[in-house]
Tab-separated table of C-alpha atoms in Angstrom:
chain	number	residue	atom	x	y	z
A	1	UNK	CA	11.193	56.215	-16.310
A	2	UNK	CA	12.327	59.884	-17.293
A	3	UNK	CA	13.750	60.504	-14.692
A	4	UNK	CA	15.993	57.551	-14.427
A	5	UNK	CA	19.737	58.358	-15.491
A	6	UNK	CA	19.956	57.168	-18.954
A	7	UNK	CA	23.132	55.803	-20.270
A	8	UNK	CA	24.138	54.229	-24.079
A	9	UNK	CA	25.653	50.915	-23.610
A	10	UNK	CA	28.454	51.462	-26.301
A	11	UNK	CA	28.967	54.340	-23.634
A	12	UNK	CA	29.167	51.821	-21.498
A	13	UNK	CA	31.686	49.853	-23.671
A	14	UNK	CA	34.748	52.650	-23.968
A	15	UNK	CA	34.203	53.442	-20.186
A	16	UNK	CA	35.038	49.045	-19.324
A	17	UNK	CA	37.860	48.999	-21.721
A	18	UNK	CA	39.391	51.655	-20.403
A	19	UNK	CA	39.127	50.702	-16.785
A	20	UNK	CA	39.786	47.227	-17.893
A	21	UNK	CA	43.174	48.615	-19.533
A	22	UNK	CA	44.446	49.752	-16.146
A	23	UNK	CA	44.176	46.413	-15.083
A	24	UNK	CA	45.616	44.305	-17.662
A	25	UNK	CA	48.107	45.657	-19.866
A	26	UNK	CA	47.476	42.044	-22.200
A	27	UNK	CA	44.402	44.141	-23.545
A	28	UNK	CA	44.071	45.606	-26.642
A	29	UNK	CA	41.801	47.129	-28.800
A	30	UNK	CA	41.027	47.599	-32.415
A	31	UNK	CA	38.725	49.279	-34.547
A	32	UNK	CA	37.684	49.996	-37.819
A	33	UNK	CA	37.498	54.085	-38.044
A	34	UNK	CA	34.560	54.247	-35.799
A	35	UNK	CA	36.413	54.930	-32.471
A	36	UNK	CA	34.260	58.268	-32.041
A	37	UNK	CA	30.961	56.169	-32.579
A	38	UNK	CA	32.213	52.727	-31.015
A	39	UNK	CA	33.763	55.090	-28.023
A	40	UNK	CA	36.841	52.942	-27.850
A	41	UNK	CA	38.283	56.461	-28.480
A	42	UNK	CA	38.308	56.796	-24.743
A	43	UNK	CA	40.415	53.476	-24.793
A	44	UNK	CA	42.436	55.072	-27.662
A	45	UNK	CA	43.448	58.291	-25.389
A	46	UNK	CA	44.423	56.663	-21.898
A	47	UNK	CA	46.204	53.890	-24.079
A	48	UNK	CA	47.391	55.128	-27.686
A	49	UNK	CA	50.022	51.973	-27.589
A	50	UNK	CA	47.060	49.740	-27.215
A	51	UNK	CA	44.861	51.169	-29.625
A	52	UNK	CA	44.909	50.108	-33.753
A	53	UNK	CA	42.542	52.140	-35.944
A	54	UNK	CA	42.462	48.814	-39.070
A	55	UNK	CA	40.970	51.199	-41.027
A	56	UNK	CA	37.448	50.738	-43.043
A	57	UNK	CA	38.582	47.204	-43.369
A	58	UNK	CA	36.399	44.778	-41.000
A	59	UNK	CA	37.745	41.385	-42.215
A	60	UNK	CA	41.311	42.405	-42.419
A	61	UNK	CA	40.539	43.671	-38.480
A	62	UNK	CA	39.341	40.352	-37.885
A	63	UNK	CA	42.223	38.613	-39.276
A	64	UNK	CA	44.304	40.908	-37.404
A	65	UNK	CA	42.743	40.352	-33.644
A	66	UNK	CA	42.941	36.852	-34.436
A	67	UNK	CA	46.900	37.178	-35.160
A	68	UNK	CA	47.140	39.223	-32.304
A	69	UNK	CA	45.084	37.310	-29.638
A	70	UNK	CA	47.646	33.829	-30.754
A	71	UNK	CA	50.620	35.950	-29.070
A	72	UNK	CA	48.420	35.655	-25.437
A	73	UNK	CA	47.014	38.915	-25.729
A	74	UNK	CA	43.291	39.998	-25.308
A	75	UNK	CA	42.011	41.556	-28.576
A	76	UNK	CA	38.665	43.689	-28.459
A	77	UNK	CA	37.774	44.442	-32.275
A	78	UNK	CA	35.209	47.522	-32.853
A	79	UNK	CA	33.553	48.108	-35.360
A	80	UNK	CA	29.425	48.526	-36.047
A	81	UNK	CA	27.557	45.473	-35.564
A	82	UNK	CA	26.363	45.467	-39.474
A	83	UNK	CA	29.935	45.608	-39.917
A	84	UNK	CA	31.204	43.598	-37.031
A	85	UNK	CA	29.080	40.306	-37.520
A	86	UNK	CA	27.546	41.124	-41.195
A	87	UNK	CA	30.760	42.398	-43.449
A	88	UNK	CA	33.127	40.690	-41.786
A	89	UNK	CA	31.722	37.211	-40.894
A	90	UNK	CA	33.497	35.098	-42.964
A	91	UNK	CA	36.685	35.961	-41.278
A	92	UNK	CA	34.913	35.635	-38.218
A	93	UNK	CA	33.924	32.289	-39.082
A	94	UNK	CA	36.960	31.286	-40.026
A	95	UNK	CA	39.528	33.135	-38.145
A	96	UNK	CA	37.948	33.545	-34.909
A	97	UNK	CA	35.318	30.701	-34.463
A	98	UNK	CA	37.324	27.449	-36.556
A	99	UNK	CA	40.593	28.151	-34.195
A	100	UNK	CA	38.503	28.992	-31.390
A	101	UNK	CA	40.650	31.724	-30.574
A	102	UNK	CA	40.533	34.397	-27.828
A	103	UNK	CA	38.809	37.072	-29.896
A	104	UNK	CA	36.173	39.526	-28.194
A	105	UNK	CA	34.306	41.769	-30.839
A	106	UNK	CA	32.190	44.449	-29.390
A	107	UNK	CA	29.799	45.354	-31.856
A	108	UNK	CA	27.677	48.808	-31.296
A	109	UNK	CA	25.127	50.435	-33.421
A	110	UNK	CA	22.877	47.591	-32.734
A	111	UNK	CA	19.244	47.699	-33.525
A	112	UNK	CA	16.481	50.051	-35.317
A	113	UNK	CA	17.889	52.325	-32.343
A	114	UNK	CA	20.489	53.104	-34.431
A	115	UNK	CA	17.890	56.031	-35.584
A	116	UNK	CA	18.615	57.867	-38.828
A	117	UNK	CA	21.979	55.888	-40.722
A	118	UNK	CA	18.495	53.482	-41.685
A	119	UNK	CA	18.184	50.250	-42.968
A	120	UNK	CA	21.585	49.526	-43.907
A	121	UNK	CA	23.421	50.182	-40.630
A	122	UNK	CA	20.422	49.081	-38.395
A	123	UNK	CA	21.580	45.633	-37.639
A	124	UNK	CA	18.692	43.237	-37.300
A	125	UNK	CA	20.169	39.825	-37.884
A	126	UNK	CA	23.769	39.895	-36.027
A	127	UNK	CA	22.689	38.058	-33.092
A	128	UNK	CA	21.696	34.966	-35.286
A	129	UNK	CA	24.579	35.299	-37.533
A	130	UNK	CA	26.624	34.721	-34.356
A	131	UNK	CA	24.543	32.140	-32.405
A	132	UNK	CA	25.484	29.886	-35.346
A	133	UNK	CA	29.220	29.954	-34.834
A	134	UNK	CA	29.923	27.138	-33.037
A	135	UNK	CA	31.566	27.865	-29.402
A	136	UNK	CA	30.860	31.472	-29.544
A	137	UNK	CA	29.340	33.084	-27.197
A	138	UNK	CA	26.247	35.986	-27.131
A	139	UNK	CA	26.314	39.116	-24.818
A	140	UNK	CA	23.502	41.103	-25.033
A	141	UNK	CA	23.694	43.988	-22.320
A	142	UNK	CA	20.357	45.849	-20.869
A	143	UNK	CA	21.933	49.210	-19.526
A	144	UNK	CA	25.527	50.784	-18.508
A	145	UNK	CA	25.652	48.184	-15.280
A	146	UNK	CA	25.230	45.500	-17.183
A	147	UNK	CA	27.532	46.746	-20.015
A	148	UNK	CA	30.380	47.442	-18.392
A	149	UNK	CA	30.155	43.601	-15.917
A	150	UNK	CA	29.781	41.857	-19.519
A	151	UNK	CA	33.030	43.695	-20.907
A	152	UNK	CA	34.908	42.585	-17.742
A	153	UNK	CA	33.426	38.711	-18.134
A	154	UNK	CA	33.974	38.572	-21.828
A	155	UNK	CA	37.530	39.446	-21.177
A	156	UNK	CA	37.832	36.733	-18.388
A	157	UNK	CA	36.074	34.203	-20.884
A	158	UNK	CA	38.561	32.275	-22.209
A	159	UNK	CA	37.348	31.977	-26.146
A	160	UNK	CA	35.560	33.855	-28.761
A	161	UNK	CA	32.725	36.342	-27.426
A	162	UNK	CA	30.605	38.772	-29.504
A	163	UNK	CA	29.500	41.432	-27.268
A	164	UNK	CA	25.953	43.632	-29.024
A	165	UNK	CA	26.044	47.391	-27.879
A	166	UNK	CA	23.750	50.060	-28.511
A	167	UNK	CA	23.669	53.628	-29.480
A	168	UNK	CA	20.252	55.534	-27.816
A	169	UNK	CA	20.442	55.964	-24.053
A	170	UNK	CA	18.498	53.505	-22.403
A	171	UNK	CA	17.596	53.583	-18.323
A	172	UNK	CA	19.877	51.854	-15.512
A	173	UNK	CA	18.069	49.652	-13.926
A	174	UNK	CA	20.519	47.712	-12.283
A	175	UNK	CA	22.079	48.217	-8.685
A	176	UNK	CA	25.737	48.605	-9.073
A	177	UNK	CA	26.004	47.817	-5.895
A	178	UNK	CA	23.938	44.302	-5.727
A	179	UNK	CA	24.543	43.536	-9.565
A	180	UNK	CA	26.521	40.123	-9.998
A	181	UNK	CA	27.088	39.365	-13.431
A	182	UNK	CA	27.120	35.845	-14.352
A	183	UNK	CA	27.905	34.142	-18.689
A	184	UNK	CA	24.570	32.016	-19.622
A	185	UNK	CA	22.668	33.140	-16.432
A	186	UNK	CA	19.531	34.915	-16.677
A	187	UNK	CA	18.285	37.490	-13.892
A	188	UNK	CA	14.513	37.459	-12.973
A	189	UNK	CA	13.347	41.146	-12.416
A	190	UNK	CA	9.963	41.210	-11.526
A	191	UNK	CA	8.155	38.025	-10.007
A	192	UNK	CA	4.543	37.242	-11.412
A	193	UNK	CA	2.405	33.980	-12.262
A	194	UNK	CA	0.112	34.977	-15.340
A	195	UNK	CA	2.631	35.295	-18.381
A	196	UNK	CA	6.827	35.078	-18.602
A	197	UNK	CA	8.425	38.009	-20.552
A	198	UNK	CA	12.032	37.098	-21.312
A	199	UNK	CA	14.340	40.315	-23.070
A	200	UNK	CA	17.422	41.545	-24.060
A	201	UNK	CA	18.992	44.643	-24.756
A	202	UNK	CA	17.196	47.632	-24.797
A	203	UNK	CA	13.733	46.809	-24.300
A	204	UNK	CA	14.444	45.468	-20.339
A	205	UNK	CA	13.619	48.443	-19.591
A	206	UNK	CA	10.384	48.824	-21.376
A	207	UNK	CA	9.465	45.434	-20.633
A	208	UNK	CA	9.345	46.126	-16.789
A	209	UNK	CA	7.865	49.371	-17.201
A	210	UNK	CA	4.860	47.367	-19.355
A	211	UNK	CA	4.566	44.561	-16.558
A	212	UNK	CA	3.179	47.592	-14.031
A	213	UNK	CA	0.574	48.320	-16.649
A	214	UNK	CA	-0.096	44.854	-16.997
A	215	UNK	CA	-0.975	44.336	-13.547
A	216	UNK	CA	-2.771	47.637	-12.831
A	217	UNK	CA	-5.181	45.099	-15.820
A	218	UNK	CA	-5.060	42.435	-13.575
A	219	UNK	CA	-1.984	40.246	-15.257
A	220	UNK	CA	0.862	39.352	-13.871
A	221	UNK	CA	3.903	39.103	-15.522
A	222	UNK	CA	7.116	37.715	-14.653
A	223	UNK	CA	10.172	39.373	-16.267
A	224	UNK	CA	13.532	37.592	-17.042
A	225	UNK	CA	16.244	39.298	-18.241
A	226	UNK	CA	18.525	37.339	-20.841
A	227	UNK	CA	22.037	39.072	-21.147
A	228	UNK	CA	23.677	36.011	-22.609
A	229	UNK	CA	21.852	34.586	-25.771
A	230	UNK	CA	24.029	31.910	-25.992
A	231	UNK	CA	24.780	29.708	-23.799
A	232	UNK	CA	21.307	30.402	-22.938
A	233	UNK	CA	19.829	29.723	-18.973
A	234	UNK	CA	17.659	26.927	-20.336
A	235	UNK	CA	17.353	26.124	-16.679
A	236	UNK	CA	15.736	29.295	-15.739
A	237	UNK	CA	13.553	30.081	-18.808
A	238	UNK	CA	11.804	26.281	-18.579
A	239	UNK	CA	11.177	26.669	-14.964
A	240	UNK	CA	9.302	30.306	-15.826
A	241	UNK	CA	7.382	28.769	-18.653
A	242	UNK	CA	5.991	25.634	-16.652
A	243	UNK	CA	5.595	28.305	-13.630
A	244	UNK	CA	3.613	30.713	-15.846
A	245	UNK	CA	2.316	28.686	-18.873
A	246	UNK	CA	2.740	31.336	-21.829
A	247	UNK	CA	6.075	33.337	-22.668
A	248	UNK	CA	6.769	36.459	-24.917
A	249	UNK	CA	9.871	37.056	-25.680
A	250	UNK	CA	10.942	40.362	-26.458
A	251	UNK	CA	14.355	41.820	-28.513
A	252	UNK	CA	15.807	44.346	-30.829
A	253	UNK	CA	16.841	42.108	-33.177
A	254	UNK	CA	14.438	39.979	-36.264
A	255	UNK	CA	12.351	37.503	-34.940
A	256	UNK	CA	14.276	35.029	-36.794
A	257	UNK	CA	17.157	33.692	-35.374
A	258	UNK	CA	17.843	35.698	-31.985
A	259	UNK	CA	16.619	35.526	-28.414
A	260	UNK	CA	12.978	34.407	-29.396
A	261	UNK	CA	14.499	31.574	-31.667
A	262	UNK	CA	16.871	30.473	-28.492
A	263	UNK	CA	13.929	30.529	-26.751
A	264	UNK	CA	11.595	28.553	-28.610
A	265	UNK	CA	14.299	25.955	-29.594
A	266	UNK	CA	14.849	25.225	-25.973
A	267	UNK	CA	10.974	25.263	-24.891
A	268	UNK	CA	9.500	22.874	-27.817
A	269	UNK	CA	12.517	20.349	-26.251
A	270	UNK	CA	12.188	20.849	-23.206
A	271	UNK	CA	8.698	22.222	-22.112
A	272	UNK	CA	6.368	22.425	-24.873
A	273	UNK	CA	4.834	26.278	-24.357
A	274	UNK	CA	2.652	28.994	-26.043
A	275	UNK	CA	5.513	32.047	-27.027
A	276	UNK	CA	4.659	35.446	-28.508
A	277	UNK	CA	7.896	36.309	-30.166
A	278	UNK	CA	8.134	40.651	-30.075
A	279	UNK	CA	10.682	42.109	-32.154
A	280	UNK	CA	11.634	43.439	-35.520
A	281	UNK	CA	9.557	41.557	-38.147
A	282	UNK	CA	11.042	40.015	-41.728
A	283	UNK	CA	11.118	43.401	-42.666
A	284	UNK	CA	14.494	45.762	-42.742
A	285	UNK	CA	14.337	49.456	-40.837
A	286	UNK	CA	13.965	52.809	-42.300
A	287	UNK	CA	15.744	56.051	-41.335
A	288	UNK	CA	14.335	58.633	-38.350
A	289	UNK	CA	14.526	59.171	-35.072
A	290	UNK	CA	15.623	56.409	-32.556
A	291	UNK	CA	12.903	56.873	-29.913
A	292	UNK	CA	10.148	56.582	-32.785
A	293	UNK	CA	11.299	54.028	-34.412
A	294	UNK	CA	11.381	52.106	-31.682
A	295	UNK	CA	7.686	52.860	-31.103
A	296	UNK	CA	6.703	52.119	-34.692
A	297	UNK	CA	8.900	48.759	-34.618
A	298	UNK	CA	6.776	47.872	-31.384
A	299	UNK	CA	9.524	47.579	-28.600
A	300	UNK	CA	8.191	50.788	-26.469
A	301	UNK	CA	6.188	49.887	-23.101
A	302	UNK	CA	3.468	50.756	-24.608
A	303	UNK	CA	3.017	48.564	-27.428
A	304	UNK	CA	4.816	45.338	-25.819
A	305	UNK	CA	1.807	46.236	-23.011
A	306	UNK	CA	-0.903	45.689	-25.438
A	307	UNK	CA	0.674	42.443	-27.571
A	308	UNK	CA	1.270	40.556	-24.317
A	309	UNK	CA	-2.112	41.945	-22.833
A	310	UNK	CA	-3.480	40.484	-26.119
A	311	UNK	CA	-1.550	37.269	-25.848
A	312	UNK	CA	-2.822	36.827	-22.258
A	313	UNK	CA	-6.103	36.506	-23.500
């Protein structure tokens, strides 16, 4: 994997807006004094007219997209996603998600990734803070590819969207070429018949990259990537489980309420199934550096190799 070009999705995010800007001059962006983190800076400097720094004020930023997006434009508020989905989700709630309003919110900093800012920036809970909103929905990205397709669909998406970006670089492993990018459908990555590992985010990567040592032990493991958390492909992950018979799910996010919560929610409906939920547990993060605190938090190849090998068993 080192050798794969590594890219940070909220990288990714600055990049889309600002392509998407040339486009469709109905787009605007916002953000919260972060526009050097978020990278909507690169937004801010091919389109200063477009851009509105809110200032350290998330729920006055989400009142204001809101405002804005009732005039028929396409608001994109920035801010962290501790910020984005945890300060600011009453007015989220209320002003986004009750109206139903055409609100996008691309929230970066996502994750124990977030490295050294520690436990109180490193979002763990967003994703199920959002999933409860009624008619919003989830993005959760894998790598730049991905990233930048979801930023052009969210805009497209008529309705409220809440897009998760990260900050360490994480591999490409999607063809730009082939990639289609599709709200509420999953992507299978790697075929196998022993076990179904469904991600999002940044451990895709590590999740493949585990599969090939599970098989060199004899397992094999199916791999579904899940950009969209909600709606979820409840076709696609039911067919994998009855295919397989045992699922892990695997996320950068608590194990309550995100991607292994979807998950299990739709399974015990609709295909009763043993799932190994990987992710952070009910514990907050700690300050150091991204890469090890991924390790320590259990997301690297590595460790998701030996829980799922364990699982298998």
């Amino acid at each position: 994997m080192s050798e794969v070009k590594k890219i940070a999705t909220r990288e990714s995010y600055g990049n889309a807006l600002a392509e998407l800007g040339k486009e469709f001059d109905n787009l605007v962006v916002l953000d919260a004094d972060l526009a050097n983190a978020t990278k909507t800076g690169i937004f801010k400097k091919a389109f200063p007219d477009r851009h509105i720094d809110c200032g350290i004020a998330e729920g006055n930023m989400m009142g204001v997209a809101a405002g804005i997006a009732t005039t028929g434009k396409v608001p994109f508020a920035s801010s962290f996603a501790m910020f984005a989905a945890g300060r600011a989700f009453e007015q989220v709630r209320n002003s986004i998600g009750y109206p139903h309003l055409n609100v996008k919110i691309g929230a970066t900093h996502a994750g124990v990734s977030v490295g050294e800012d520690g436990a109180t920036h490193q979002c763990n809970e967003d994703v199920a803070l959002m999933r409860t909103i009624p008619g919003m929905t989830v993005i959760v990205p894998s790598d730049d590819v991905e990233a930048k397709a979801a930023v052009r669909a969210a805009y497209l998406h008529e309705g409220p969207c809440y897009l998760r970006f990260g900050r360490l670089a994480v591999p490409v492993i999607n063809d730009k070429a082939d990639y289609k990018f599709e709200l509420g459908k999953g992507i299978v990555l790697r075929e196998g018949k022993d076990v179904t590992i469904v991600a999002s985010g940044l451990p895709v990567s590590n999740c493949l990259e585990a599969a090939e040592k599970l098989a060199a032990d004899g397992i094999d493991a199916k791999v579904i990537n899940i950009h969209t958390i909600k709606p979820l492909d409840e076709d696609l992950i039911v067919a994998a489980a009855k295919e397989t018979g045992k699922v892990v799910t695997v996320e950068e996010h608590s194990i309550i309420g995100g991607l292994g919560s979807a998950v299990c929610d739709c399974l015990s409906e609709k295909a009763p199934t043993p799932v190994k939920k990987i992710g952070v547990k009910d514990v907050f993060g700690e300050s150091g550096p991204a890469v090890e605190l991924v390790k320590k938090y259990g997301l690297d190849a590595d460790s998701i190799y030996a829980e799922v090998k364990a699982f298998c068993k």
